[in-house]
Coordinates of C-alpha atoms and ligand atoms in Angstrom, one line a residue:
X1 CA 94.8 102.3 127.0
X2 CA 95.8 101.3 123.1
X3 CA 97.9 102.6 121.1
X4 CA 98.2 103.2 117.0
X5 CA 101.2 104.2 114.7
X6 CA 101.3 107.6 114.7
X7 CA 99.8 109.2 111.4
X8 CA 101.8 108.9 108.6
X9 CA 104.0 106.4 110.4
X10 CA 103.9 102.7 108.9
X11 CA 105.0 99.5 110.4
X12 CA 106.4 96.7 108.0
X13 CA 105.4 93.3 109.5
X14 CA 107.5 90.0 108.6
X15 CA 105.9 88.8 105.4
X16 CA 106.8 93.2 103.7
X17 CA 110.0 92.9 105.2
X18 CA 110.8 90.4 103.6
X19 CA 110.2 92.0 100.1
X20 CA 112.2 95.4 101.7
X21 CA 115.0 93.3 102.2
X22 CA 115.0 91.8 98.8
X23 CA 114.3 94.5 97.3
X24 CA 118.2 96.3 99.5
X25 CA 120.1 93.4 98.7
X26 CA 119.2 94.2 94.9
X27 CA 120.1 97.9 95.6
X28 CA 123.4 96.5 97.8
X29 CA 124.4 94.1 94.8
X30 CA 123.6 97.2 92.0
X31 CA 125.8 99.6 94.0
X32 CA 128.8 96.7 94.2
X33 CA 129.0 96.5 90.6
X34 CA 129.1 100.7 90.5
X35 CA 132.1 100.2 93.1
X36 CA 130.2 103.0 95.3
X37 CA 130.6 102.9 99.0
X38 CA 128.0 103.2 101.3
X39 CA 127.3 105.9 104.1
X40 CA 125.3 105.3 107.1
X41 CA 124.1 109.1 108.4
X42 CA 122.6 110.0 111.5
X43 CA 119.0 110.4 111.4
X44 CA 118.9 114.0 113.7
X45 CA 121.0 116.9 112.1
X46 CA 121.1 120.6 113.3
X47 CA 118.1 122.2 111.5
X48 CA 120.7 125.1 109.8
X49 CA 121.8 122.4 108.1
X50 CA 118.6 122.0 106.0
X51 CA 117.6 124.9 106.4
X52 CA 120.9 126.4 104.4
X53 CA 121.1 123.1 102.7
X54 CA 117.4 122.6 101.6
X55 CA 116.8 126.3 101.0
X56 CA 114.4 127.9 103.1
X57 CA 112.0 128.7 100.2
X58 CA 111.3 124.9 99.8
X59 CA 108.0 123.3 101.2
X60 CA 110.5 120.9 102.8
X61 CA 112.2 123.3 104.9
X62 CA 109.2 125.9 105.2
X63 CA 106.3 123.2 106.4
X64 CA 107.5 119.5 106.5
X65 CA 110.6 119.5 108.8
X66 CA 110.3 117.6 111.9
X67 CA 112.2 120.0 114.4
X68 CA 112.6 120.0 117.7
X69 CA 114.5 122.5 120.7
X70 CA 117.0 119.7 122.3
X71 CA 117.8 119.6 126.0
X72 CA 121.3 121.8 125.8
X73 CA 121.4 125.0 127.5
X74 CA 120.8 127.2 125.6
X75 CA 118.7 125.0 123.7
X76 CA 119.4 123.7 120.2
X77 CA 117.3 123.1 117.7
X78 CA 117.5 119.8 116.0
X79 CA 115.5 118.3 113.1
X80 CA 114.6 114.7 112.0
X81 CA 116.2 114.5 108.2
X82 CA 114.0 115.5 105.8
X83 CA 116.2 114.2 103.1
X84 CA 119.8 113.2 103.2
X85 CA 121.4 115.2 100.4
X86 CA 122.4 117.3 103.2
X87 CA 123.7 115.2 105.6
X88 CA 125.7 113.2 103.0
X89 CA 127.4 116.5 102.0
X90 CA 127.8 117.8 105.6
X91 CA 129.4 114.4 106.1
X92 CA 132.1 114.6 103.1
X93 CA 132.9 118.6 104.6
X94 CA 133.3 116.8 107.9
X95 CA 135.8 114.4 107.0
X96 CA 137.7 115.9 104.7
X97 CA 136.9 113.6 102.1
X98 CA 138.1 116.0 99.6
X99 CA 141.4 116.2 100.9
X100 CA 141.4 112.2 100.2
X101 CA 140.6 112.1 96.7
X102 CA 139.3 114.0 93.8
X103 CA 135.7 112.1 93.2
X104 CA 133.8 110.2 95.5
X105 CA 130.8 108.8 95.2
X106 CA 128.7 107.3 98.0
X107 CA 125.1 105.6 98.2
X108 CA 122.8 105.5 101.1
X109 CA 119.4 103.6 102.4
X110 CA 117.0 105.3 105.6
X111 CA 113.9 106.8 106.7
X112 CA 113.5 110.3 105.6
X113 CA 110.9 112.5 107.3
X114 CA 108.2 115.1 106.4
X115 CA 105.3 116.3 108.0
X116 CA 103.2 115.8 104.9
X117 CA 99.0 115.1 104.5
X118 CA 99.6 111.3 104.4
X119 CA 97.7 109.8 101.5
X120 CA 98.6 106.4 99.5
X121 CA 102.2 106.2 98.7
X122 CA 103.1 109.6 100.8
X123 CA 104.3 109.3 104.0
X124 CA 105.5 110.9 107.1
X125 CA 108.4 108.6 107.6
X126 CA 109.5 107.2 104.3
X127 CA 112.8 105.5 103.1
X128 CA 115.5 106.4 100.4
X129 CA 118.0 105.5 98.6
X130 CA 120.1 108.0 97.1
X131 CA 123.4 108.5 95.5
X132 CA 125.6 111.4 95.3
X133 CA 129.0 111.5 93.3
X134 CA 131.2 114.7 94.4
X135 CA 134.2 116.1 92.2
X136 CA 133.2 115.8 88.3
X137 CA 131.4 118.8 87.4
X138 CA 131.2 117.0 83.9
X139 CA 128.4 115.5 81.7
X140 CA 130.0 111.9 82.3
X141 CA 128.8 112.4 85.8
X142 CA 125.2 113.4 85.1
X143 CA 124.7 110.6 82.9
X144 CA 126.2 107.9 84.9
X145 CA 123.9 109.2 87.8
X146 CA 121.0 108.7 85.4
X147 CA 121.8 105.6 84.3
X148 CA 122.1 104.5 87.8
X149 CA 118.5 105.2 88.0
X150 CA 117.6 103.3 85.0
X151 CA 119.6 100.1 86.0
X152 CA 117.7 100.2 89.6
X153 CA 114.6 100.0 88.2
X154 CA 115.8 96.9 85.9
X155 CA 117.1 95.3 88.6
X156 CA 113.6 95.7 90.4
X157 CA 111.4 94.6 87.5
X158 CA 110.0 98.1 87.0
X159 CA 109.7 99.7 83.0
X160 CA 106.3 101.1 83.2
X161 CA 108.2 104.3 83.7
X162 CA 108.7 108.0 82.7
X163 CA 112.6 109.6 82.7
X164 CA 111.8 113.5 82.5
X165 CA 114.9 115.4 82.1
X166 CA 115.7 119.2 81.7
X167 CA 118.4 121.8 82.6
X168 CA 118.1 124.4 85.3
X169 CA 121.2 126.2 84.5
X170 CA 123.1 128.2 87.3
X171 CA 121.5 130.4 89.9
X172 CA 123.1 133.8 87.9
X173 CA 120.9 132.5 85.1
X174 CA 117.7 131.9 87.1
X175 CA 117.9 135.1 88.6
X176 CA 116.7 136.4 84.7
X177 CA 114.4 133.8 84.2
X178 CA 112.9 133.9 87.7
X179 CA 112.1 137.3 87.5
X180 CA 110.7 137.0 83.7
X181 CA 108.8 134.0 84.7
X182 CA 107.0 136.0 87.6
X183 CA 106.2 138.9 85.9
X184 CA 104.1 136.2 83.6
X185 CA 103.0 134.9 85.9
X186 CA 101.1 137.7 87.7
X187 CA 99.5 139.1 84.3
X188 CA 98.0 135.8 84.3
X189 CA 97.4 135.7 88.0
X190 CA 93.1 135.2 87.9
X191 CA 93.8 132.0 86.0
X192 CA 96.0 130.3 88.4
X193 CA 95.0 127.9 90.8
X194 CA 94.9 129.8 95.0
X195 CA 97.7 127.6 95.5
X196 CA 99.6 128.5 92.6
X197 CA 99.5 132.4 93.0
X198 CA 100.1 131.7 97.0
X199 CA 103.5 130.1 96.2
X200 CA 104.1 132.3 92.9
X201 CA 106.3 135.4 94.4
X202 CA 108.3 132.9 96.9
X203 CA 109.0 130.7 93.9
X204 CA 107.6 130.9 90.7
X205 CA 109.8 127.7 89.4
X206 CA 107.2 125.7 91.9
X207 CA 103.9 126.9 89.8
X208 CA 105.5 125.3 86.7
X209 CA 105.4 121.9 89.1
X210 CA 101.9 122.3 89.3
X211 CA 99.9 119.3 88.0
X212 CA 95.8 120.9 88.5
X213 CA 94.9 121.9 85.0
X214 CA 94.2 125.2 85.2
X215 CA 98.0 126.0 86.3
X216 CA 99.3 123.8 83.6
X217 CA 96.6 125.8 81.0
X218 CA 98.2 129.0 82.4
X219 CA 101.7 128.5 82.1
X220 CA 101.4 126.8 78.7
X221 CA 103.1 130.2 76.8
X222 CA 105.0 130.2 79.6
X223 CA 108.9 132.0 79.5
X224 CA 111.3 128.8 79.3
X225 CA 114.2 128.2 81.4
X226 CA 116.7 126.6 78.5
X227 CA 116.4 130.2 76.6
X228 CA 117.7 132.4 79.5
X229 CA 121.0 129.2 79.7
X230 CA 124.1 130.4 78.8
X231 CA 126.6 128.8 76.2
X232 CA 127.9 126.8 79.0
X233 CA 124.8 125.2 80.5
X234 CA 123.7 124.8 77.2
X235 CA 127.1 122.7 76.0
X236 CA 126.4 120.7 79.4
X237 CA 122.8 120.0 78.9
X238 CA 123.5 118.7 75.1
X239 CA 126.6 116.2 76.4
X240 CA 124.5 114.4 79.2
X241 CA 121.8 114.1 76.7
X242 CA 124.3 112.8 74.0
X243 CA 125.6 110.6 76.5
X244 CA 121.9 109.2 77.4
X245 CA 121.3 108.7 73.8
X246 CA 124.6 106.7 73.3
X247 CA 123.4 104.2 76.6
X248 CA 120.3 104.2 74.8
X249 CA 118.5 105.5 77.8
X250 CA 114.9 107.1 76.9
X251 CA 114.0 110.4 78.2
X252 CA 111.6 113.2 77.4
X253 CA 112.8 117.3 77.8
X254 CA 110.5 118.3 80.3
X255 CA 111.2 122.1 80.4
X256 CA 108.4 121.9 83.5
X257 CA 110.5 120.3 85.3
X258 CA 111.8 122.2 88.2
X259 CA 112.0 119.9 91.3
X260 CA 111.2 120.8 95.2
X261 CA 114.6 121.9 96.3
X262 CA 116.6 124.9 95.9
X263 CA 119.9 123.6 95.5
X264 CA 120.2 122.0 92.0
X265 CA 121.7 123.4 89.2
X266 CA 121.7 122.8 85.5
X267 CA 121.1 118.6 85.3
X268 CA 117.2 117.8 86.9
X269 CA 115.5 114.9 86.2
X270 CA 112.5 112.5 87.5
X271 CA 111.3 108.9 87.2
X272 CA 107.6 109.0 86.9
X273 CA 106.0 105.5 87.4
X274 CA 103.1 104.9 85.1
X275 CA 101.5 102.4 87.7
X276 CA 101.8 104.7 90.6
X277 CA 98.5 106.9 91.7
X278 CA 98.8 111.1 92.0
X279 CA 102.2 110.6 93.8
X280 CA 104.2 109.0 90.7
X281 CA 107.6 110.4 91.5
X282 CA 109.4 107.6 92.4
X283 CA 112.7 109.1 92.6
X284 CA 115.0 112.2 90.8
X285 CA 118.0 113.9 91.4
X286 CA 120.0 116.3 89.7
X287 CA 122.9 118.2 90.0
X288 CA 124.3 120.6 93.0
X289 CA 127.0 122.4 92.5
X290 CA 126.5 125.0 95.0
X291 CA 125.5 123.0 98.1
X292 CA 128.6 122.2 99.6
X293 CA 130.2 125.5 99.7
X294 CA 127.1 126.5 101.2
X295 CA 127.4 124.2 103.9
X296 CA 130.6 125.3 104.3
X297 CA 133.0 123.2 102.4
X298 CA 135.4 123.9 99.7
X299 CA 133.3 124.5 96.4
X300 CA 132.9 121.1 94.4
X301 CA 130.6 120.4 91.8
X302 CA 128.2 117.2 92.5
X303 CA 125.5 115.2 91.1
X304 CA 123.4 112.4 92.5
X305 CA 119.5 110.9 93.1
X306 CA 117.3 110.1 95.9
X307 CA 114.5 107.3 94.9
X308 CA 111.8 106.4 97.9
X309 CA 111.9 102.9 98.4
X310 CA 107.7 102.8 99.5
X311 CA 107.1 103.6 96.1
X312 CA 109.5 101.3 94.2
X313 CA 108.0 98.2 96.1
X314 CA 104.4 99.4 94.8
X315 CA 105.7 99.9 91.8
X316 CA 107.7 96.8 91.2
X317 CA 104.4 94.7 93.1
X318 CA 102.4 96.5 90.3
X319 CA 105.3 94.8 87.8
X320 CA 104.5 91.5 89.1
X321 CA 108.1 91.3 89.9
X322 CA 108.6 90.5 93.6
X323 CA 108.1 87.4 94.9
X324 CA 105.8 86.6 97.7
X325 CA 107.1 83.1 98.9
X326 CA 106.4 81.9 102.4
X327 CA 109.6 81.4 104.1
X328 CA 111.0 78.0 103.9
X329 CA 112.7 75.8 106.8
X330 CA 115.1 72.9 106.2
X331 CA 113.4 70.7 109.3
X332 CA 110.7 71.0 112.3
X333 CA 111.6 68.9 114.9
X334 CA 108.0 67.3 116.5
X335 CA 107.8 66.1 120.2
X336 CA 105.4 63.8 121.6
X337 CA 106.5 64.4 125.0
X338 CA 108.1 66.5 127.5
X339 CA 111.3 64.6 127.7
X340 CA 111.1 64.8 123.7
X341 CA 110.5 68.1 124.4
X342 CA 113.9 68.8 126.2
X343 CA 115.6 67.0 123.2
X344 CA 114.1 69.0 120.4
X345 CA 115.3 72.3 122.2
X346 CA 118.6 71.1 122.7
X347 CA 118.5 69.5 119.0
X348 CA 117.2 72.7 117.4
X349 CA 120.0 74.7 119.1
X350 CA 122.8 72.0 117.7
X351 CA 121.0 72.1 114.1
X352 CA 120.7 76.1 114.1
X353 CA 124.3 75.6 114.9
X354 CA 125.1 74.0 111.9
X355 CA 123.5 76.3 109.2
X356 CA 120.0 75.0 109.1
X357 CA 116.7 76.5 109.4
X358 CA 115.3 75.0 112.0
X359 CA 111.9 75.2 113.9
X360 CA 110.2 73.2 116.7
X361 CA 106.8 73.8 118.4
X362 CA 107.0 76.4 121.9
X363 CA 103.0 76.0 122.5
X364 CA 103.4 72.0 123.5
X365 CA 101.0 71.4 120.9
X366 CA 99.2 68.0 120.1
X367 CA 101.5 66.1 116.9
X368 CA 99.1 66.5 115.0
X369 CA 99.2 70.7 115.2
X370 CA 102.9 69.9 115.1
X371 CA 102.3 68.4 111.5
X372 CA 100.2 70.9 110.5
X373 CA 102.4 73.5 111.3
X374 CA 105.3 71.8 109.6
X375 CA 103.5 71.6 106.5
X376 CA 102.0 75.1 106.7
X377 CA 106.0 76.4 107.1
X378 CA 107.2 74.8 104.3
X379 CA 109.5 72.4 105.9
X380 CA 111.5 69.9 103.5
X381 CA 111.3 67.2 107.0
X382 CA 109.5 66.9 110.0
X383 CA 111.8 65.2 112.4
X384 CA 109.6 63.1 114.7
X385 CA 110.8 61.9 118.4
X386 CA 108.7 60.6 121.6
X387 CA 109.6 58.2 124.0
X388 CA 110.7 55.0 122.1
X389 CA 112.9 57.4 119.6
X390 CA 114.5 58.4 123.2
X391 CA 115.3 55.0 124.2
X392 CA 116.5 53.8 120.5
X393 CA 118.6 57.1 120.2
X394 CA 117.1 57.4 116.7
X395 CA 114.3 59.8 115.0
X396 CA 111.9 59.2 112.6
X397 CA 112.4 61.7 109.7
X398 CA 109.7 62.2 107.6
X399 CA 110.2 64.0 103.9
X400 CA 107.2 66.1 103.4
X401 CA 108.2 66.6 100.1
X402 CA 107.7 62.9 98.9
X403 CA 105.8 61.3 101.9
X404 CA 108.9 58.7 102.5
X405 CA 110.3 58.1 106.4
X406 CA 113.3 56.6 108.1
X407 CA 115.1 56.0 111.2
X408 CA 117.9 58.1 111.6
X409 CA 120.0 57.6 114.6
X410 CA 120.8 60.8 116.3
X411 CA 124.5 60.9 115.9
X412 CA 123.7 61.0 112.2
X413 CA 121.2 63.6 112.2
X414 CA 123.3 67.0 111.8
X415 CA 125.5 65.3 109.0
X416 CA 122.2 63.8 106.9
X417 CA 120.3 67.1 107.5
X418 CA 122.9 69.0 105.9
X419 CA 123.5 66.3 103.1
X420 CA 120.2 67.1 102.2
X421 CA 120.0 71.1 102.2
X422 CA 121.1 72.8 99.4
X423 CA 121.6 76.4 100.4
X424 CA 124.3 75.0 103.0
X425 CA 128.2 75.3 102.4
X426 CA 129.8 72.6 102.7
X427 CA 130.2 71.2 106.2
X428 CA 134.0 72.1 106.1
X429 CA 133.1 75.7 105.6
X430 CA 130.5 75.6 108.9
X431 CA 132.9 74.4 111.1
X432 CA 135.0 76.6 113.0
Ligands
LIG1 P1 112.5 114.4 96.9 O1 113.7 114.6 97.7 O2 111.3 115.2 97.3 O3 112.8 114.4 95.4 O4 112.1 112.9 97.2 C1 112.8 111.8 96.7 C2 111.9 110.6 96.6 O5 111.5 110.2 97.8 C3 110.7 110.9 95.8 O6 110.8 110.7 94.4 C4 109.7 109.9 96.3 O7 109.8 108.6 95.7 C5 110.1 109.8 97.8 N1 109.3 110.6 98.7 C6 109.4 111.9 98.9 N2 108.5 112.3 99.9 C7 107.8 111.2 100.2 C8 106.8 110.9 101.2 N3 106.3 111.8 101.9 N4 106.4 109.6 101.3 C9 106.9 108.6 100.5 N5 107.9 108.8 99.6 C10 108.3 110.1 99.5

């Protein structure tokens, strides 16, 4: 019996995690310098949560949620995140984070999970990082959220990219536009696409989403959200775009632009990547200032972003940004025999102890395959030991940078080794 991934599930071998963790450190180091803190949420929430949260109405909630009846009596049901919006803000109603201090803003980094058609760059498990700053229900907010965005995909190497922005004002003033928009909508109901008019009286906002032409053709003369806005939204929208303009951050009004969920008010926005295939969202956000009284918390305005980290590594690979270097070791001890052998295990484990990368062969290969594999690793020197090393208590070290070799007796091989590694601290700063 074999067994694959499941559908939709990926692994990530050595050589891409490598990039992923590049790629978090960048997002780790970004986040430092925005002095937000991180949250680490659990990955199983109750499915009331998202399903309050979310908004039942959503595709998310309606057909992609991974849920499950636990083993409690009577049973619960459970669901694997499907985003983590949610949990972050069932997390600051938990704690009381409000009662702490007036504006907080957090960042996260996990796996997300929808049961979605897999295709390339949509997946069943995915990863995220997200922000979400709670307590300013002011422009300030929106834009810094947005510039967040912009400065992640700097610090990734990506600008082939589309910043769509728009305003969905508050629910009170959907309710208007909702209702005009589907009354359109069905007068021009033989020109939509099956999927279109399927979704149209659950949520009209979705058909303006719609990317097959004959949708976009159809809504074209379409009602618009920004006229049904009130003074208010309107002020709101004009401030976070005055405060883009003054960052000079690029955008384009996208009055299409509705998003999945049901939970954002006025502030939406997208970043489109231009290199990307048919699933070019590679992260938006908005703002939500509705969701956490409805998951039961005190009512506090928030805005924040959740970008899908499978699609900014495609994106930034597309960019020619991330680097692909094979990983490099500081020395690879080689052993000609099995007494050598004992020697470069215990002399590994002293050298790793020190600081240093260090590799030496498990497969009692010939020294020759020892050499090669050296080389193949990348190792600045091959440290070379058989019998008559053993009885002189000294290696040969061979720099397989330059060609050149020396003795080095044992007792100075720890000291010289680090002499010669760069990435080391200072040997003060290794020892206990
Ligand atoms: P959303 O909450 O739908 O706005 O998703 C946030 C971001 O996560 C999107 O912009 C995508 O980059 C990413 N994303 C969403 N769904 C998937 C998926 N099924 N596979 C890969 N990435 C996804």
């Amino acid at each position: 019996m074999s067994y694959a991934s499941l559908k939709g599930f990926r692994d990530i071998l050595p050589e891409e995690s490598a990039r992923w963790r590049e790629m978090e450190r960048k997002i780790h180091d970004l986040m430092r310098r925005y002095g937000y803190g991180e949250v680490r949420l659990p990955m199983l929430e109750a499915t009331e949560l998202f399903a309050r949260g979310v908004g039942e109405g959503t595709d998310v909630v309606g057909k992609e949620m991974y849920s499950f009846l636990d083993k409690s009596d009577p049973p619960e049901s459970i669901t694997l995140r499907p985003e983590l919006t949610a949990s972050a803000v069932r997390a600051y109603v938990q704690h009381s984070i409000a009662q702490q201090s007036a504006f907080t803003a957090w960042y996260y980094l996990g796996p997300a999970f929808r049961y979605e058609q897999p295709q390339a760059g949509r997946y069943r498990q995915f990863h995220t990082f997200g922000i979400e700053l709670i307590g300013s229900e002011h422009p300030e907010a929106d834009a810094e959220v947005v510039a967040a965005g912009v400065d992640l995909l700097a610090v990734l190497g990506i600008t082939n990219f589309r910043l769509r922005l728009n305003s969905l004002g508050m629910p009170d003033e959907r309710v208007g536009y909702r209702a005009a928009l589907l009354d359109y909508l069905r007068g021009r109901a033989s020109e939509l696409s099956e999927e279109s008019v399927r979704r149209m009286e659950g949520n009209p906002l979705r058909v303006l989403d719609s990317k097959k032409e004959q949708d976009v053709r159809a809504t074209a003369d379409a009602p618009r959200l920004t006229e049904f806005l009130g003074a208010e939204s309107l002020e709101h929208f004009e401030r976070t775009r005055a405060l883009l303009d003054a960052m000079g951050i690029d955008y384009v009004v996208d009055p299409r632009l509705v998003r999945g969920l049901d939970y954002y008010t006025r502030t939406a926005f997208e970043f489109q990547g231009l290199d990307l295939g048919a699933q070019d969202a590679l992260g938006g956000g908005g703002r939500y200032d509705k969701l956490i009284e409805e998951v039961g918390g005190k009512p506090a305005p928030a805005v924040g972003f959740g970008f899908g980290l499978e699609r900014l590594l495609l994106a930034s690979e597309a960019a020619g940004a991330s680097s692909t270097a094979a990983p490099e070791i500081d020395a690879y001890l080689i052993a000609l025999d099995d007494e050598a052998r004992r020697w470069a295990v215990k002399t590994t484990h002293t050298l790793r102890g020190a600081g240093l990368r260090v590799e030496c062969d498990l497969l009692r290969r010939s020294m020759k395959a020892q050499m090669r594999d050296a080389n193949r690793k990348g190792a600045r020197f091959a440290v070379i030991v058989g019998s008559n090393e053993l009885a002189a208590r000294a290696a040969q070290v061979k720099n397989l940078g330059d060609g050149s070799q020396r003795d080095l007796p044992f007792d100075a091989l720890v000291e010289t080794l680090c002499e010669a590694t760069p990435h080391l601290p200072t040997p003060d700063q290794t020892s206990p």
